[in-house]
Amino acid sequence: MFRATPKLLLVPAVALALTLGGCSSGASNGSGAAAGAVGDSHLTQILKTKTIKIAVSADSPGYGVMNATGTHEGFDIDVANALGASLGANVEFVTATNESRIPLLQTDKADVVIATFTASDARAQVVDMSEPYAASSTVFMVPAGSPISSYADLDGKSVATSRGSVGEQILKASFPNAKITGFNTTADSIQALKSGKVDALIENNAIIGGLVKKEPSSFQLLKGDPIKPALFSIGVKQGDQTWLNYLNNFIRNYNISGQNEASLQKWFGLALPPFLAH
């Protein structure tokens, strides 16, 4: 039987492992090599062009959505706008799905990804990730009045998830008897549950918490310990230590400035975890 991780949404010990590491770009190759590396950095190009391309979600309630006026808004959008302001750069939003986030970085179609990007070991093998700016866990949501009352009841049931998401990984690893129903966007997953096409939905705890609070007659949280506490980081293309150094510095200042806490309160009614405030 599946055993969930302890009810712990925020893991200070994990955050301590995500400290800034590595030498500065080109340091071992002499000053000429270092200067070349800095010149090629995304940071240098952004400062020159005064434009930054940021990949964000457009369908993750609370984190990143596009409203009726065509404007991006949400917790991650606040982070993105603050990053742009710190650089004196105009922000160009690039809409990303869970599956497209890494390719957007690898093909330089985005300078960074700020889209509930969990700092997993698998992702760290193909892209670089900043220090964390947020934390979360994964939970299940079912229709209000659903006969599904525990994790064990998910056997044989269809569960909606976004393709390429942490939720999809959890279903494959820990709920092998559930029927995975993948969708391209979180909004599609939510609609599938609302319309009765699936029996349950797995997603970020803040997203689901917001939905249950907003529509208690439609949805309810499935009882059980939160699964796989996780840290959110800004994703960048591998090999640009100069850019990564700047992002880590930005996050530390953003966290201690009170801006991060104010945004968390605005979108989720949550306090900034103590380990992020220092």
Coordinates of C-alpha atoms in Angstrom, one line a residue:
M1 CA 0.0 0.0 0.0
F2 CA 1.2 3.5 -0.8
R3 CA 2.7 5.3 2.2
A4 CA 2.7 9.1 1.8
T5 CA 5.5 11.2 3.0
P6 CA 5.0 12.9 6.4
K7 CA 2.6 15.9 6.4
L8 CA 5.3 18.4 5.8
L9 CA 4.8 21.0 3.1
L10 CA 8.1 22.8 3.7
V11 CA 11.4 21.0 4.2
P12 CA 14.2 23.3 5.5
A13 CA 16.8 20.6 5.2
V14 CA 16.1 20.2 1.5
A15 CA 16.5 23.9 1.0
L16 CA 19.9 23.9 2.7
A17 CA 21.1 21.4 0.0
L18 CA 20.2 23.9 -2.8
T19 CA 23.0 26.3 -2.0
L20 CA 24.9 28.2 -4.6
G21 CA 27.8 26.2 -5.9
G22 CA 30.4 26.0 -8.5
C23 CA 33.1 28.4 -9.7
S24 CA 32.4 31.5 -11.6
S25 CA 32.3 31.1 -15.3
G26 CA 35.7 30.8 -16.9
A27 CA 37.6 31.3 -13.7
S28 CA 40.0 28.5 -14.3
N29 CA 40.8 29.6 -17.8
G30 CA 42.3 33.0 -17.2
S31 CA 40.7 36.5 -17.3
G32 CA 40.2 36.4 -21.1
A33 CA 38.1 33.3 -20.9
A34 CA 36.1 34.7 -18.0
A35 CA 35.4 37.9 -19.9
G36 CA 34.2 35.9 -22.9
A37 CA 31.9 33.8 -20.7
V38 CA 30.4 36.9 -19.1
G39 CA 29.9 38.5 -22.5
D40 CA 28.0 35.4 -23.7
S41 CA 25.8 35.3 -20.6
H42 CA 22.0 35.8 -20.8
L43 CA 22.5 38.4 -18.1
T44 CA 24.8 40.5 -20.4
Q45 CA 22.4 40.2 -23.3
I46 CA 19.4 41.2 -21.2
L47 CA 21.2 44.3 -19.9
K48 CA 22.1 45.3 -23.4
T49 CA 18.6 44.7 -25.0
K50 CA 16.6 45.7 -21.9
T51 CA 14.3 42.8 -22.6
I52 CA 13.9 39.4 -20.8
K53 CA 11.9 36.5 -22.1
I54 CA 10.2 34.6 -19.3
A55 CA 8.4 31.3 -19.8
V56 CA 5.3 31.1 -17.5
S57 CA 2.1 29.1 -17.1
A58 CA -1.1 30.6 -18.4
D59 CA -3.4 28.0 -16.9
S60 CA -2.3 27.4 -13.3
P61 CA -4.7 29.1 -10.9
G62 CA -2.9 31.2 -8.4
Y63 CA 0.5 30.7 -10.0
G64 CA 0.1 31.9 -13.6
V65 CA -3.0 32.5 -15.7
M66 CA -4.1 34.8 -18.5
N67 CA -7.1 36.9 -17.4
A68 CA -10.0 38.1 -19.5
T69 CA -8.0 41.2 -20.6
G70 CA -5.2 39.1 -21.9
T71 CA -2.9 40.0 -19.0
H72 CA -0.8 37.4 -17.1
E73 CA -1.3 37.3 -13.4
G74 CA -0.4 35.1 -10.4
F75 CA 2.3 34.4 -7.9
D76 CA 4.9 33.3 -10.5
I77 CA 4.0 36.3 -12.6
D78 CA 4.8 38.6 -9.6
V79 CA 8.2 36.9 -9.4
A80 CA 8.7 37.4 -13.1
N81 CA 7.8 41.0 -13.1
A82 CA 10.0 41.7 -10.0
L83 CA 12.9 40.0 -11.9
G84 CA 12.4 42.2 -14.9
A85 CA 12.2 45.3 -12.7
S86 CA 15.5 44.4 -11.0
L87 CA 17.2 44.3 -14.4
G88 CA 15.5 47.4 -15.8
A89 CA 14.2 45.2 -18.5
N90 CA 10.8 44.8 -20.3
V91 CA 9.3 41.4 -19.7
E92 CA 8.2 39.3 -22.7
F93 CA 6.0 36.4 -21.5
V94 CA 6.3 33.1 -23.3
T95 CA 3.5 30.7 -22.6
A96 CA 4.8 27.3 -21.4
T97 CA 3.2 23.9 -20.7
N98 CA 4.7 21.5 -18.3
E99 CA 6.2 19.6 -21.2
S100 CA 7.6 22.7 -23.1
R101 CA 9.4 24.3 -20.2
I102 CA 12.8 22.6 -20.6
P103 CA 12.8 22.8 -24.5
L104 CA 12.1 26.5 -24.3
L105 CA 15.3 26.9 -22.2
Q106 CA 17.4 24.6 -24.3
T107 CA 16.5 26.4 -27.6
D108 CA 16.9 29.9 -26.1
K109 CA 13.3 30.8 -26.6
A110 CA 13.2 31.8 -23.0
D111 CA 15.9 33.3 -20.7
V112 CA 14.3 31.7 -17.7
V113 CA 11.3 29.5 -16.7
I114 CA 9.2 30.7 -13.8
A115 CA 6.3 28.2 -13.9
T116 CA 5.9 26.0 -10.7
F117 CA 9.2 24.4 -11.8
T118 CA 10.0 21.8 -9.2
A119 CA 13.7 21.4 -8.5
S120 CA 13.9 17.7 -9.1
D121 CA 17.2 15.7 -9.6
A122 CA 16.1 14.6 -13.1
R123 CA 15.6 18.2 -14.2
A124 CA 18.9 19.2 -12.7
Q125 CA 20.6 16.8 -15.2
V126 CA 19.4 18.8 -18.2
V127 CA 18.9 22.4 -17.0
D128 CA 20.3 24.6 -14.1
M129 CA 18.0 25.7 -11.3
S130 CA 18.2 28.6 -8.9
E131 CA 17.8 28.7 -5.2
P132 CA 14.2 28.1 -4.2
Y133 CA 11.6 30.9 -4.0
A134 CA 8.6 28.7 -3.0
A135 CA 7.6 25.3 -1.7
S136 CA 4.6 23.0 -2.2
S137 CA 3.4 19.5 -2.0
T138 CA 1.0 17.4 -4.2
V139 CA -2.5 16.3 -3.3
F140 CA -5.6 14.9 -4.9
M141 CA -9.0 16.5 -5.6
V142 CA -12.3 14.7 -6.3
P143 CA -15.8 15.9 -7.1
A144 CA -17.9 17.0 -4.1
G145 CA -19.7 13.9 -2.7
S146 CA -17.3 11.5 -4.5
P147 CA -17.3 7.9 -3.1
I148 CA -13.5 8.1 -3.3
S149 CA -12.4 8.7 0.3
S150 CA -8.8 7.5 0.5
Y151 CA -5.7 6.9 -1.6
A152 CA -6.6 3.2 -1.7
D153 CA -9.9 4.0 -3.4
L154 CA -7.9 5.4 -6.4
D155 CA -7.2 1.9 -7.7
G156 CA -8.9 1.4 -11.0
K157 CA -10.0 5.1 -11.1
S158 CA -9.1 7.6 -13.8
V159 CA -6.9 10.4 -12.5
A160 CA -6.3 13.6 -14.5
T161 CA -2.8 15.1 -14.6
S162 CA -0.7 17.5 -16.7
R163 CA 1.7 15.7 -19.0
G164 CA 5.3 16.1 -17.9
S165 CA 4.3 17.2 -14.4
V166 CA 5.4 16.0 -11.0
G167 CA 1.9 14.6 -10.5
E168 CA 2.3 12.4 -13.5
Q169 CA 5.5 11.0 -12.1
I170 CA 3.9 10.3 -8.7
L171 CA 1.0 8.4 -10.3
K172 CA 3.4 6.2 -12.3
A173 CA 5.6 5.5 -9.3
S174 CA 3.2 5.3 -6.4
F175 CA -0.3 4.6 -7.8
P176 CA 0.3 2.0 -10.5
N177 CA -3.3 0.8 -10.4
A178 CA -4.8 4.2 -11.1
K179 CA -5.6 5.0 -14.7
I180 CA -3.5 8.0 -15.7
T181 CA -5.3 10.5 -18.0
G182 CA -2.9 13.1 -19.3
F183 CA -3.8 16.6 -20.5
N184 CA -1.7 19.3 -22.0
T185 CA -2.8 21.9 -19.5
T186 CA -3.9 22.2 -15.9
A187 CA -7.1 23.9 -17.0
D188 CA -8.0 20.9 -19.2
S189 CA -7.4 18.6 -16.3
I190 CA -9.7 20.7 -14.0
Q191 CA -12.4 20.8 -16.7
A192 CA -12.2 17.0 -17.2
L193 CA -12.9 16.5 -13.5
K194 CA -15.7 19.0 -13.4
S195 CA -17.4 17.4 -16.4
G196 CA -17.1 13.9 -15.0
K197 CA -14.6 12.6 -17.6
V198 CA -12.2 11.5 -14.8
D199 CA -12.6 10.5 -11.2
A200 CA -9.9 12.5 -9.6
L201 CA -7.2 15.1 -10.2
I202 CA -3.6 15.3 -8.9
E203 CA -2.0 18.7 -8.6
N204 CA -0.1 21.3 -6.5
N205 CA -1.6 21.8 -3.1
A206 CA -2.0 25.5 -3.5
I207 CA -3.8 25.2 -6.8
I208 CA -6.2 22.5 -5.5
G209 CA -6.7 24.4 -2.2
G210 CA -7.7 27.5 -4.1
L211 CA -10.2 25.6 -6.3
V212 CA -11.8 23.8 -3.3
K213 CA -12.1 27.1 -1.5
K214 CA -13.6 28.8 -4.6
E215 CA -15.9 26.0 -5.6
P216 CA -16.8 23.9 -2.6
S217 CA -20.0 22.7 -4.2
S218 CA -17.9 21.2 -7.1
F219 CA -14.7 19.9 -5.5
Q220 CA -13.3 18.5 -2.3
L221 CA -9.8 17.6 -1.2
L222 CA -9.1 13.9 -0.9
K223 CA -8.0 13.1 2.6
G224 CA -4.5 11.8 3.0
D225 CA -1.0 13.1 3.8
P226 CA 0.4 15.5 1.2
I227 CA 2.8 13.8 -1.2
K228 CA 6.3 14.6 -2.1
P229 CA 7.1 18.1 -0.7
A230 CA 8.9 20.1 -3.3
L231 CA 10.8 23.3 -3.9
F232 CA 10.2 25.7 -6.8
S233 CA 13.1 27.2 -8.6
I234 CA 13.8 29.4 -11.6
G235 CA 15.0 27.2 -14.5
V236 CA 17.8 28.3 -16.8
K237 CA 19.8 26.8 -19.6
Q238 CA 22.8 24.8 -18.5
G239 CA 26.3 26.4 -18.4
D240 CA 25.5 30.1 -17.7
Q241 CA 26.9 30.5 -14.2
T242 CA 27.0 34.3 -14.4
W243 CA 23.2 34.3 -15.1
L244 CA 22.6 31.8 -12.4
N245 CA 24.6 33.8 -9.9
Y246 CA 22.4 36.8 -10.6
L247 CA 19.2 34.9 -10.2
N248 CA 20.3 33.5 -6.8
N249 CA 21.1 37.0 -5.6
F250 CA 17.8 38.3 -6.9
I251 CA 15.8 35.5 -5.1
R252 CA 17.6 36.2 -1.8
N253 CA 16.8 39.9 -2.0
Y254 CA 13.2 39.2 -3.2
N255 CA 12.7 36.8 -0.2
I256 CA 14.0 39.2 2.5
S257 CA 12.4 42.3 1.0
G258 CA 8.9 41.2 1.9
Q259 CA 7.7 41.1 -1.7
N260 CA 7.5 37.3 -1.8
E261 CA 5.5 37.1 1.4
A262 CA 3.1 39.8 0.2
S263 CA 2.5 37.8 -3.0
L264 CA 2.0 34.6 -1.2
Q265 CA -0.5 36.2 1.1
K266 CA -2.3 37.8 -1.9
W267 CA -2.7 34.6 -4.0
F268 CA -2.8 31.8 -1.4
G269 CA -3.1 33.4 2.1
L270 CA 0.2 31.7 3.1
A271 CA 3.2 32.9 5.0
L272 CA 6.7 32.8 3.6
P273 CA 8.4 29.7 5.0
P274 CA 11.1 30.7 7.5
F275 CA 13.9 28.9 5.6
L276 CA 13.2 31.1 2.5
A277 CA 13.2 34.4 4.5
H278 CA 17.0 34.2 5.3

